[in-house]
Short mmCIF file of C-alpha atoms in Angstrom, two decimals:
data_model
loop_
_atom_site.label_atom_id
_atom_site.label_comp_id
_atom_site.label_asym_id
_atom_site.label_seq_id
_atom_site.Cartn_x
_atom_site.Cartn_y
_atom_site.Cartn_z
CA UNK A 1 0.00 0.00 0.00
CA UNK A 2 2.73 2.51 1.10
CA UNK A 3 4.75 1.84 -1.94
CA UNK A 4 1.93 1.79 -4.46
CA UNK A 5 1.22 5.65 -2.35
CA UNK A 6 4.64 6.65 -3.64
CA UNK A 7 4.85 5.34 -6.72
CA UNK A 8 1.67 6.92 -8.14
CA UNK A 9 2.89 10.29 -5.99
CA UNK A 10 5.93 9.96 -7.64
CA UNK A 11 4.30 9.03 -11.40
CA UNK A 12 2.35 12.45 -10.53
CA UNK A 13 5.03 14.44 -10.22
CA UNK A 14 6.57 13.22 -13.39
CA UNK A 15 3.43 13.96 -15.38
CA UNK A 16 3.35 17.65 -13.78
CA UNK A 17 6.22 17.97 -14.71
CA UNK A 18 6.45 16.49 -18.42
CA UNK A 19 3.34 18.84 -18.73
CA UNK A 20 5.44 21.83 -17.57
CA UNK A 21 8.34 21.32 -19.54
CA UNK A 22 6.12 21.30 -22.57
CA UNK A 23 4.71 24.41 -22.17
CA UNK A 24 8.34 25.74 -21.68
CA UNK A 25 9.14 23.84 -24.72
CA UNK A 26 6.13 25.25 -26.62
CA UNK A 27 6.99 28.63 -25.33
CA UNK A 28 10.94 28.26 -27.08
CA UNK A 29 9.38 27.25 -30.63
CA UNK A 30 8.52 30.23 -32.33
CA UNK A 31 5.47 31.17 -34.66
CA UNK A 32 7.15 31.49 -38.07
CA UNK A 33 7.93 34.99 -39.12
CA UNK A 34 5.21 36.87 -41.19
CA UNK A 35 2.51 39.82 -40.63
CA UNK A 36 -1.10 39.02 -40.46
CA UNK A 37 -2.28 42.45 -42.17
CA UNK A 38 -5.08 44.51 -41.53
CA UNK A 39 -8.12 43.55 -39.09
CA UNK A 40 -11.03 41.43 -40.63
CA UNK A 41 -9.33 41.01 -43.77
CA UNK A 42 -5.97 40.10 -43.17
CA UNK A 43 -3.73 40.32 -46.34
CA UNK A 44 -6.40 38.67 -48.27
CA UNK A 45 -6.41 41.36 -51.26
CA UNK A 46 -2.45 41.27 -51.69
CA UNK A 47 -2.91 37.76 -51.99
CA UNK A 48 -5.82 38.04 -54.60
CA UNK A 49 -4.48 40.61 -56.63
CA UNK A 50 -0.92 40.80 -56.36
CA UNK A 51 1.05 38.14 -58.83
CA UNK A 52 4.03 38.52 -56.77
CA UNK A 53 2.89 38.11 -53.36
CA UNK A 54 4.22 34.50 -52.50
CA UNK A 55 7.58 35.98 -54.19
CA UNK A 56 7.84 39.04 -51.87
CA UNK A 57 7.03 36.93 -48.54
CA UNK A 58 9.60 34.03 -49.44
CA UNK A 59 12.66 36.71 -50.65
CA UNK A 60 11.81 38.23 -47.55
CA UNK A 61 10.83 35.65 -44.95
CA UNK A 62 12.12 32.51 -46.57
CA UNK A 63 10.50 29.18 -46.70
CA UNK A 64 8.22 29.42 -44.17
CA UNK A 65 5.93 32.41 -43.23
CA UNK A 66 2.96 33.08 -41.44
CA UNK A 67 0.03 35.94 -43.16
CA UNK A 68 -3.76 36.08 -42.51
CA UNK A 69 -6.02 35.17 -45.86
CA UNK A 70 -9.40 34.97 -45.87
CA UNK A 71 -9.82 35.57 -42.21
CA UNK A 72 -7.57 32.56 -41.59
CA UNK A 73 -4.55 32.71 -39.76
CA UNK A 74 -2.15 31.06 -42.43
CA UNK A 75 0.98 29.61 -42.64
CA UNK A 76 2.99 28.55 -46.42
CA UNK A 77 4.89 26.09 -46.16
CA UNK A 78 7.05 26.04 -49.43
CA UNK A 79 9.42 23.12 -50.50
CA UNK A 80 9.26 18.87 -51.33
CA UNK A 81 10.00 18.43 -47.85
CA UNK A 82 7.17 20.54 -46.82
CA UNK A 83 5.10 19.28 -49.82
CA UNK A 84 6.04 14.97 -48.40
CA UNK A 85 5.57 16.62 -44.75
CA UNK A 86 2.09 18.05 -45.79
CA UNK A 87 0.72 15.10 -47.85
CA UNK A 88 2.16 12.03 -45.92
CA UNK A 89 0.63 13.46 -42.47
CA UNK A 90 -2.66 14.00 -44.05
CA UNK A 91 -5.57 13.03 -41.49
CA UNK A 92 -3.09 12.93 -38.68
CA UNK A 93 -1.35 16.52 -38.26
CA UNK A 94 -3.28 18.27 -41.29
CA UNK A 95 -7.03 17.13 -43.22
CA UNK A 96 -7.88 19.56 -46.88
CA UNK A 97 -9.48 22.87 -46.51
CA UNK A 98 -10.34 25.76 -48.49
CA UNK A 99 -11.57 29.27 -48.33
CA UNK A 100 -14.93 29.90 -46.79
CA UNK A 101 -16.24 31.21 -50.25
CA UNK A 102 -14.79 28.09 -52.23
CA UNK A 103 -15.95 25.49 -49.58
CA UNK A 104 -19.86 27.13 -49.96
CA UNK A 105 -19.74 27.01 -53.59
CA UNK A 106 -18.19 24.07 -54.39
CA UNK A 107 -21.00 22.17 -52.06
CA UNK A 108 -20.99 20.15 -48.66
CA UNK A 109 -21.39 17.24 -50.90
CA UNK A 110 -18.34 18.15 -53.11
CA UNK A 111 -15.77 14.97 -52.79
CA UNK A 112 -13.34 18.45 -52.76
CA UNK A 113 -14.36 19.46 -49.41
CA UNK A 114 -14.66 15.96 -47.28
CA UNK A 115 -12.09 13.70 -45.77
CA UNK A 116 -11.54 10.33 -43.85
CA UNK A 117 -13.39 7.79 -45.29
CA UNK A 118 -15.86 9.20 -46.78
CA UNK A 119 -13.45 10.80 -49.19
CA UNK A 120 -11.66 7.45 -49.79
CA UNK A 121 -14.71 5.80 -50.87
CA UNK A 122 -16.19 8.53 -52.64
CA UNK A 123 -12.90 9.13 -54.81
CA UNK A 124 -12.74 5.42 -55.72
CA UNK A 125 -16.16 6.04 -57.50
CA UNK A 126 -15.58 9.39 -59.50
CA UNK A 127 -11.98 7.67 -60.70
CA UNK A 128 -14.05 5.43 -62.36
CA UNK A 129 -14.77 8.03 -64.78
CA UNK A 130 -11.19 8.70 -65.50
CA UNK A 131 -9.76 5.07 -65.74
CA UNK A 132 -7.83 4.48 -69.11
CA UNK A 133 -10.51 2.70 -70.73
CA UNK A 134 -13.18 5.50 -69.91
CA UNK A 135 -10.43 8.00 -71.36
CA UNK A 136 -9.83 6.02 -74.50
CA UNK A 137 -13.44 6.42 -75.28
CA UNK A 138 -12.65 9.85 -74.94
CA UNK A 139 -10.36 10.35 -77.85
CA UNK A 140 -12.34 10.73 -80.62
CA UNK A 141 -14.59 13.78 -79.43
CA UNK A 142 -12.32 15.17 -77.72
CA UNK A 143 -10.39 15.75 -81.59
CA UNK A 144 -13.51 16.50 -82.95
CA UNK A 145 -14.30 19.32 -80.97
CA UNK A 146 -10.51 20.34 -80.74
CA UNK A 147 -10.83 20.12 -84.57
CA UNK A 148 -13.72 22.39 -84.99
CA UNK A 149 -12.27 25.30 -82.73
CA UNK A 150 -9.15 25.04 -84.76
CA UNK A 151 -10.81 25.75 -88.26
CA UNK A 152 -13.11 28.35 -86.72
CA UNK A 153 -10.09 30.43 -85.21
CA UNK A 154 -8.42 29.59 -88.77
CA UNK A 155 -11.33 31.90 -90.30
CA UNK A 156 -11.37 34.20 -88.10
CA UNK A 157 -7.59 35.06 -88.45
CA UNK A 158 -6.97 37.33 -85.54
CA UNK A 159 -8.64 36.85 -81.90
CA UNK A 160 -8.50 36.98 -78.22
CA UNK A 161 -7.75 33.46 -77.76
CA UNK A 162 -8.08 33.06 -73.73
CA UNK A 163 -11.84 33.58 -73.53
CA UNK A 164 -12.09 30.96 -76.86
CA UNK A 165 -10.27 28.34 -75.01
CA UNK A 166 -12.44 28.82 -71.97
CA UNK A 167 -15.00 28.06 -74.55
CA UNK A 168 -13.53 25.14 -76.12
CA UNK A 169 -12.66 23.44 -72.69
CA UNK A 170 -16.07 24.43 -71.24
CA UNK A 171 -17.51 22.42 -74.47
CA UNK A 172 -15.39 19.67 -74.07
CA UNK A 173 -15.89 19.03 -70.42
CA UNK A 174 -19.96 19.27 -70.88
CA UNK A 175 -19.93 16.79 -74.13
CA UNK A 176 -17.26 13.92 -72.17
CA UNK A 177 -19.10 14.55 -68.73
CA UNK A 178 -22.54 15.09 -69.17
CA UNK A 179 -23.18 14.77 -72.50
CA UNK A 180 -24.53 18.42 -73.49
CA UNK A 181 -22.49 19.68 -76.59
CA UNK A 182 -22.43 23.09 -77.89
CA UNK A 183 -22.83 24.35 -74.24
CA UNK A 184 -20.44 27.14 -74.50
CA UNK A 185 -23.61 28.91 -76.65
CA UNK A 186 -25.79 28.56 -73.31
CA UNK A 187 -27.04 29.99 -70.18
CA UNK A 188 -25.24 26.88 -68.80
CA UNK A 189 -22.19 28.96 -69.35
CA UNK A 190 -22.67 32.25 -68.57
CA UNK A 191 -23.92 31.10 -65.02
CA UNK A 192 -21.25 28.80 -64.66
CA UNK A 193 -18.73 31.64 -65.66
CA UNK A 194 -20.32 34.12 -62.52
CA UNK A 195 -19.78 31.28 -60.33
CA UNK A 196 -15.76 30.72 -61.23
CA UNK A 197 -15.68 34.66 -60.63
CA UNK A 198 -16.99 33.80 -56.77
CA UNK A 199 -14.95 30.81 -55.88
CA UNK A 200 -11.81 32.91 -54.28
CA UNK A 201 -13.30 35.98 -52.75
CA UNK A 202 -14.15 37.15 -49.25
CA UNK A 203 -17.56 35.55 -48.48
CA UNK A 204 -19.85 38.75 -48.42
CA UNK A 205 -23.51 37.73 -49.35
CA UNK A 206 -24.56 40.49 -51.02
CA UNK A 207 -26.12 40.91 -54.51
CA UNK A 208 -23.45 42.74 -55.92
CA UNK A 209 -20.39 41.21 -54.75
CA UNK A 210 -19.26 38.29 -56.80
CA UNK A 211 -19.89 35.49 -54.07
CA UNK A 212 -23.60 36.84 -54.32
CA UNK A 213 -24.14 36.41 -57.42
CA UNK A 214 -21.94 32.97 -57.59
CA UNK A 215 -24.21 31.97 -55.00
CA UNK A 216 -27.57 32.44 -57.12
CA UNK A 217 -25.75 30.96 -60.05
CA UNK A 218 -24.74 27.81 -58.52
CA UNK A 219 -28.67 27.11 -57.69
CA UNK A 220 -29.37 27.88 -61.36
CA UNK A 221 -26.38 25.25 -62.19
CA UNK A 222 -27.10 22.87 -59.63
CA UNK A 223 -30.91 22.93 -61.04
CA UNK A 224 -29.90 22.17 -64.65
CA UNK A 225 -27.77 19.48 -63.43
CA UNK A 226 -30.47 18.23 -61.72
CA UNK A 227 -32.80 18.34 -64.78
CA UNK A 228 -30.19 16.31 -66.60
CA UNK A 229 -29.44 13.90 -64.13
CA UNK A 230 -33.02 13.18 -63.98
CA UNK A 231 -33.65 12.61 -67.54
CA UNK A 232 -30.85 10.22 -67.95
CA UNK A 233 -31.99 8.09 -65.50
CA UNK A 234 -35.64 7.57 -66.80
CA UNK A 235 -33.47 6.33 -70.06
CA UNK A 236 -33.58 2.69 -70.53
CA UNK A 237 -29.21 2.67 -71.12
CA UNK A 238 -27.00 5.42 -70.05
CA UNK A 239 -24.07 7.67 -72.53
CA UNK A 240 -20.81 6.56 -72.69
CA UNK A 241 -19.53 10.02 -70.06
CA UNK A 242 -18.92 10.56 -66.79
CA UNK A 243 -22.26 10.61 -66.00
CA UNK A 244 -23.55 7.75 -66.93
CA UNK A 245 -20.34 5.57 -65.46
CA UNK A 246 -21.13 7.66 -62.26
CA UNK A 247 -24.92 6.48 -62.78
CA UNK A 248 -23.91 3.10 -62.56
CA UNK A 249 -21.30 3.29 -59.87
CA UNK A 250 -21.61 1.60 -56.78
CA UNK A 251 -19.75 1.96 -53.52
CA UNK A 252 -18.79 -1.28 -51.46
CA UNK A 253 -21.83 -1.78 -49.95
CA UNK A 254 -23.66 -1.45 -53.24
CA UNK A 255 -25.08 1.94 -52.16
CA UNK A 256 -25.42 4.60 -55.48
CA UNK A 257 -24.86 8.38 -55.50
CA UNK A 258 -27.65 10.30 -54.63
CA UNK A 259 -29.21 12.89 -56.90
CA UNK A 260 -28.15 15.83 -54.14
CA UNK A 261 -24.50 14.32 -54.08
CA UNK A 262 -24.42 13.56 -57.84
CA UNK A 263 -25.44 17.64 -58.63
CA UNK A 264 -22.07 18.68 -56.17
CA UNK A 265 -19.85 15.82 -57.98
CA UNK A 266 -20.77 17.09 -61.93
CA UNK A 267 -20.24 20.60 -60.63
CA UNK A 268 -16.95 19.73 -59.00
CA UNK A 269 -15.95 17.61 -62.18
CA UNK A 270 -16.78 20.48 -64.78
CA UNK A 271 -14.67 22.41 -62.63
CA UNK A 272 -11.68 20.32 -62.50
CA UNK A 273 -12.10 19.97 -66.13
CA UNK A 274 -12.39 23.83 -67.38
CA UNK A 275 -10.89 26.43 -65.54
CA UNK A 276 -7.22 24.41 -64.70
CA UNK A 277 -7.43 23.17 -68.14
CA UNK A 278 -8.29 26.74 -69.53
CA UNK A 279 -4.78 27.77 -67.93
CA UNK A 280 -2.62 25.18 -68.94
CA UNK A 281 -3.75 25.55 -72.54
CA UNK A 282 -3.12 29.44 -72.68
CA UNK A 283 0.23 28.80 -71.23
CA UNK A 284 0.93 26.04 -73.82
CA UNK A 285 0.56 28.78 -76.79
CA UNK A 286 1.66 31.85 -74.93
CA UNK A 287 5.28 30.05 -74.30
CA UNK A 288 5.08 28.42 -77.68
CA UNK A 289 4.63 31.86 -79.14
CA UNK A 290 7.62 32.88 -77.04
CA UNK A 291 10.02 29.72 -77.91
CA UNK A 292 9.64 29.39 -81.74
CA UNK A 293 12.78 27.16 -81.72
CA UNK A 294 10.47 24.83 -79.46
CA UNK A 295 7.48 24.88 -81.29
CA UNK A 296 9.82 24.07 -84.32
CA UNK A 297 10.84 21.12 -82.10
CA UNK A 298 7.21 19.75 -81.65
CA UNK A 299 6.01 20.47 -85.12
CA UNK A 300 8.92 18.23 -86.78
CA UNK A 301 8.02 15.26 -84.23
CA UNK A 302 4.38 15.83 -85.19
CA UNK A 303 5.34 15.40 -89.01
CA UNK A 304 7.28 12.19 -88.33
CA UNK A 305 4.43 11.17 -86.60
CA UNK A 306 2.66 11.28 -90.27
CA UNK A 307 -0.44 11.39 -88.70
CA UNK A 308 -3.49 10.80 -91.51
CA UNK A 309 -6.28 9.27 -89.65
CA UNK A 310 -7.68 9.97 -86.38
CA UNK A 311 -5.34 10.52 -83.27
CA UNK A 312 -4.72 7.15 -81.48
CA UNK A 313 -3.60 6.60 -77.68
CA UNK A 314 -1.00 4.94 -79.67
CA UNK A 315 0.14 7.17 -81.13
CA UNK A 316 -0.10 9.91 -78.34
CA UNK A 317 2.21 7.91 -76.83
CA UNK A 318 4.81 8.15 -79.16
CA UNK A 319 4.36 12.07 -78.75
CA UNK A 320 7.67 12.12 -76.27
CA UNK A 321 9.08 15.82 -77.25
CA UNK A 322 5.76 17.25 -76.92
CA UNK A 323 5.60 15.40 -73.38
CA UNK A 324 8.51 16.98 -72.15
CA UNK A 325 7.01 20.07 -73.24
CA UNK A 326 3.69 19.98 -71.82
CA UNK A 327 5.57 19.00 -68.45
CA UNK A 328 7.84 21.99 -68.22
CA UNK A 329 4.45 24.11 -69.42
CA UNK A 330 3.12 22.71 -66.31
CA UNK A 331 6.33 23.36 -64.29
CA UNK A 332 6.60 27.13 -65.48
CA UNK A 333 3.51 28.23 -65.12
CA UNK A 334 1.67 25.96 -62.86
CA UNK A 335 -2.21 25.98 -63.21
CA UNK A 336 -2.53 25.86 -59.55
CA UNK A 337 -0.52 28.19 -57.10
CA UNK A 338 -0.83 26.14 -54.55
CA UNK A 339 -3.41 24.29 -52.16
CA UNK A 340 -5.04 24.47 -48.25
CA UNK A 341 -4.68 22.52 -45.31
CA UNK A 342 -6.62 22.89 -41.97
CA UNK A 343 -4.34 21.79 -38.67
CA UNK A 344 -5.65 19.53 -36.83
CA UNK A 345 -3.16 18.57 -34.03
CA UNK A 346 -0.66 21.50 -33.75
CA UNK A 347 3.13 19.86 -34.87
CA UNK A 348 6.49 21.63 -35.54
CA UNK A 349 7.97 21.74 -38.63
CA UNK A 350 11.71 23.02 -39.26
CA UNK A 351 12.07 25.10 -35.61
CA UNK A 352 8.78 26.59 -36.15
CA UNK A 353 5.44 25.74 -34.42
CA UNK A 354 2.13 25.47 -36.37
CA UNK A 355 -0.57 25.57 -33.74
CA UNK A 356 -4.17 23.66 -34.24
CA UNK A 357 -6.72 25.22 -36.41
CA UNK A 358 -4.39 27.09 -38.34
CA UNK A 359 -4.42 27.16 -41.69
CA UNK A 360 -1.25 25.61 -43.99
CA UNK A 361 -0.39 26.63 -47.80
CA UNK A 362 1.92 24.51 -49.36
CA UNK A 363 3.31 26.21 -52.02
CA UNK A 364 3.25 24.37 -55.68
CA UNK A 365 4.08 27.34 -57.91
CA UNK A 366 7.49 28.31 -55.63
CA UNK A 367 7.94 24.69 -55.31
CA UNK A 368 8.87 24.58 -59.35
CA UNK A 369 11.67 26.83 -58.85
CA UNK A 370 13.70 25.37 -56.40
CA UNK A 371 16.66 25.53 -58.10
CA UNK A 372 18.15 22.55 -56.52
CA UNK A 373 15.60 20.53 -58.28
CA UNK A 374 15.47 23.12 -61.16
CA UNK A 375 18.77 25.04 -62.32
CA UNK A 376 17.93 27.97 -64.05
CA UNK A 377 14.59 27.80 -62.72
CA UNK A 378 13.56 31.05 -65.32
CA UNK A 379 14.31 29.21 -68.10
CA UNK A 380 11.81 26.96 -70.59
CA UNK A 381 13.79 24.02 -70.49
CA UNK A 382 11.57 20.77 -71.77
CA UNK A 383 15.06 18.98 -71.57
CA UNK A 384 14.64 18.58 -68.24
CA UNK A 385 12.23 16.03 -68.42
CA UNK A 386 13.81 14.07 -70.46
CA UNK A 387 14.47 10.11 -69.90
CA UNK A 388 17.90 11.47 -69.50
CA UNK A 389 17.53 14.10 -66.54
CA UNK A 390 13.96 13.13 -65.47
CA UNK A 391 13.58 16.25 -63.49
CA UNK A 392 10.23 15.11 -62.34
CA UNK A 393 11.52 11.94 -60.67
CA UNK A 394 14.79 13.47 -58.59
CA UNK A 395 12.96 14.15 -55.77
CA UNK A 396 9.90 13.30 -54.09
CA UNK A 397 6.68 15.92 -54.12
CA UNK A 398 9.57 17.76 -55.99
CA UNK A 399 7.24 18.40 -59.55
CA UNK A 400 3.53 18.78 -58.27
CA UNK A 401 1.73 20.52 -61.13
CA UNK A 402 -1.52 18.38 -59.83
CA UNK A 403 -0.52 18.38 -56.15
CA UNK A 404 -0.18 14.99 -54.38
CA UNK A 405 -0.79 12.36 -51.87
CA UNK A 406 -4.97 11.28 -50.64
CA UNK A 407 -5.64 14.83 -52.87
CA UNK A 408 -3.78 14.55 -55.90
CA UNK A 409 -5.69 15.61 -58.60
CA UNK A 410 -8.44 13.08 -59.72
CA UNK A 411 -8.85 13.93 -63.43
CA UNK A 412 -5.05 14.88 -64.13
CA UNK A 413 -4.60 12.24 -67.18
CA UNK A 414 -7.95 13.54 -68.13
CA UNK A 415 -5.98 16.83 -68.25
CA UNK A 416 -2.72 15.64 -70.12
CA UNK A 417 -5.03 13.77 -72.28
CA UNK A 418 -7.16 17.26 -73.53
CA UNK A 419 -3.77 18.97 -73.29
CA UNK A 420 -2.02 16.43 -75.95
CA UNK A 421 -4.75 16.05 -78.29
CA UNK A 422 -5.14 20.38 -78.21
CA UNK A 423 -1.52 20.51 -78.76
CA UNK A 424 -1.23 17.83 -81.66
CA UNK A 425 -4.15 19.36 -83.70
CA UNK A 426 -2.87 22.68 -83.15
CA UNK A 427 0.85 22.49 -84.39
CA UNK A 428 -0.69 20.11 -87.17
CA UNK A 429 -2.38 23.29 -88.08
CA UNK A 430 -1.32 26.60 -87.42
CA UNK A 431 1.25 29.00 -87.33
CA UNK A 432 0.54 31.85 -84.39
CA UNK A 433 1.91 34.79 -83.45
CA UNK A 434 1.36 37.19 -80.25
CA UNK A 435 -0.06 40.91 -81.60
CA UNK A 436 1.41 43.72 -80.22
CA UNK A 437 0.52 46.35 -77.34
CA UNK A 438 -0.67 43.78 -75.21
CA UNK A 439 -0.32 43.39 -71.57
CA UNK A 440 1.12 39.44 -71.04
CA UNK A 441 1.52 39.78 -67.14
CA UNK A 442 -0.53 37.04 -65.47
CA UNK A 443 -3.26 37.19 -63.28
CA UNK A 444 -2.74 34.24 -61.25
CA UNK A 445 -6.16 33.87 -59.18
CA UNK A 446 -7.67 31.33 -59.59
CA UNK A 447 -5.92 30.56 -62.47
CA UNK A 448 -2.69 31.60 -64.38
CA UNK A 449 -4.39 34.29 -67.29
CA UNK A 450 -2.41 37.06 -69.43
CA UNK A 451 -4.14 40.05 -68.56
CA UNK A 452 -4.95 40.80 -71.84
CA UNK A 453 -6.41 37.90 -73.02
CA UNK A 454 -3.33 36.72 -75.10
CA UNK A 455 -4.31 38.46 -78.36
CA UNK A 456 -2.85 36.77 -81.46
CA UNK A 457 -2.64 36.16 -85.30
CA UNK A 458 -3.61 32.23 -86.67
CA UNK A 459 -2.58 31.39 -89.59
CA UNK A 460 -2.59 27.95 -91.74
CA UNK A 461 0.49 25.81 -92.11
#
């Protein structure tokens, strides 16, 4: 009795103390150096509207800084050891967030916005829809439509060409995912087009400010969707898209989507498969406008292709030059900036202390110029990823153009897909040119965009 007294006196005083010297050992880690901005706000609009705002904070704070965005107390984490910290720890230290504005737009449904399990399961049945066989099938419209925007902007000789390819990936998503073509020329558009505008803003519910009016265009959208979804299942067989494999899909307890969670998923996937897409395609001709001894490059390997038929996934594959290319498109000018993560256990990360409930931004576009991993960094080099230097593969969560780990991005070789196909019918094609007096700096939320529009002459080959 006596010595069970002292031992669990004794195992008390340890635990006081253990408690005690972590708070002193809390107390010696630091916050990470940064300034959270102005009340309410934080430095939300610098980060909106200033290009060069991750630039500034890392010349002047380094790798890791702390800011306020979206009236979250933030912390970017920039790196590939950040980047493997970030994504291996997922569900244990950190789970995916996003702005208040994004989360309510996207949907409480959206697969974007849950985690755990739920997540898991769901993701296993929307990658149905982009498993090779589902994106062999989506080859040949994919050209066709690819095909038909290329002779139209042929005829029309001179043009804007960054509101056209929202167009053209806008009509491609809708005719591979749900089956509506020609739905650039509809409401369907325009609405969807206000909603993009309110997916990174501060969440003010008011009729004039963009999430306002996002927010009465997602019920239009959602109630379209609905009107489709509805339709295709009184069909007796469902279309060979997205929707119709999600239609059929099944978790493992044989349960379906419902109609509520199918209207978030379509709106998530026609996301996904636009606006990104819309970015990476602009960049493709903007830097190919800039690099003529490239383009050159891409064009010969095109003719030796001696393409006559229809484009094969054969014969995408032997596309290798314009691989490397498309990779160092995505490495340059990264479609993303970056993604969120909500803490949920506070943990310390190179001297610095990230408490709970913080928010973390790993950093993909500062990631891709870590000049360790990338010498000359400001350079378009698509010899780095070639099966020589491999730039992609030195170093893990090194090259993250569609992020990584549980959140990598589902439809990515939907994405390098579109982006191949685009390419090869392009080059095939045309000769282009940027026009002068035009302002090329990028707007970079939420997407990578020339301010101008990227205004250019198309000619024929």
């Amino acid at each position: 009795m006596l010595i069970f007294f002292f031992y669990n006196k004794s195992k008390l005083i340890y635990n006081f103390d253990q408690k005690m010297t972590n708070i002193e050992s809390q107390k010696s880690v630091s916050l990470p150096p940064g300034e959270t901005g102005l009340p309410f706000i934080g430095e939300t609009l610098s980060f909106l509207f200033d290009p060069d705002f991750a630039k500034k904070k890392k010349s002047k704070y380094g790798q890791i800084y702390k800011t306020n965005i979206f009236g979250n107390d933030t912390v970017t984490m920039i790196g590939a050891e950040a980047n493997q910290f970030l994504f291996r720890n997922e569900n244990k230290y950190v789970v995916s967030t996003w702005p208040k504005s994004t989360r309510v737009l996207l949907g409480k449904l959206s697969l974007a916005v849950k985690d755990g399990n739920f997540h898991t399961s769901r993701r296993k049945l929307l990658a149905q829809a982009f498993q090779p066989r589902a994106l062999n099938s989506y080859i040949p419209k994919m050209t066709e439509i690819t095909q038909q925007y290329v002779e139209k902007w042929l005829q029309t000789k001179e043009l804007t060409w960054y509101p056209e390819l929202r167009k053209y990936t806008f009509d491609v998503a809708c005719s591979l995912l749900i089956s509506i073509d020609n739905a650039s020329q509809t409401k369907l558009a325009s609405d969807f087009e206000t909603w993009c505008q309110g997916l990174f803003t501060l969440p003010i519910n008011l009729p004039w400010t963009n999430f306002g009016k996002a927010l009465k265009c997602r019920a239009k959208l959602l109630q379209e969707i609905e009107t489709i979804i509805i339709n295709r299942q009184q069909q007796p067989k469902h279309q060979n898209d997205a929707l119709g494999i999600l239609l059929e899909a099944k978790d493992e307890e044989g349960n379906s989507l419902t109609i509520e969670e199918l209207k978030d998923q379509i709106l998530l996937l026609l996301f996904a498969g636009h606006e990104t897409l819309t970015s990476s395609l602009s960049s493709f001709v903007l830097l190919m406008a800039q690099h003529p001894n490239i383009l050159e490059k891409v064009r010969t390997e095109q003719e030796n292709l001696n393409i006559t038929e229809d484009i094969t996934s054969e014969k995408l594959k032997e596309m290798t030059y314009l691989e490397e290319v498309l990779k160092e498109v995505l490495r340059f000018i990264p479609p993303v900036g970056g993604g969120f993560r909500k803490v949920i256990e506070e943990f310390e990360f190179q001297g610095y202390r990230i408490p709970k409930d913080w928010t973390v931004q790993y950093q993909i576009a500062q990631t891709h110029k870590e000049s360790d991993i990338f010498p000359d960094y400001q350079t378009f080099d698509p010899e780095r990823f070639s099966p020589e230097n491999m730039a992609d593969k030195q170093k893990n969560f090194g090259y993250i153009p569609f992020g990584g780990g549980l959140r990598e991005c589902l439809g990515k070789e939907f994405a390098r897909l579109e982006m191949k196909i685009f390419a090869s019918v392009l080059v095939h094609n045309c000769h282009w040119q940027l026009l002068p007096d035009q302002d090329l700096e990028m707007i970079t939320i939420p997407s990578p965009r020339p301010r101008d529009g990227l205004k250019v002459k198309i000619t024929e080959v």
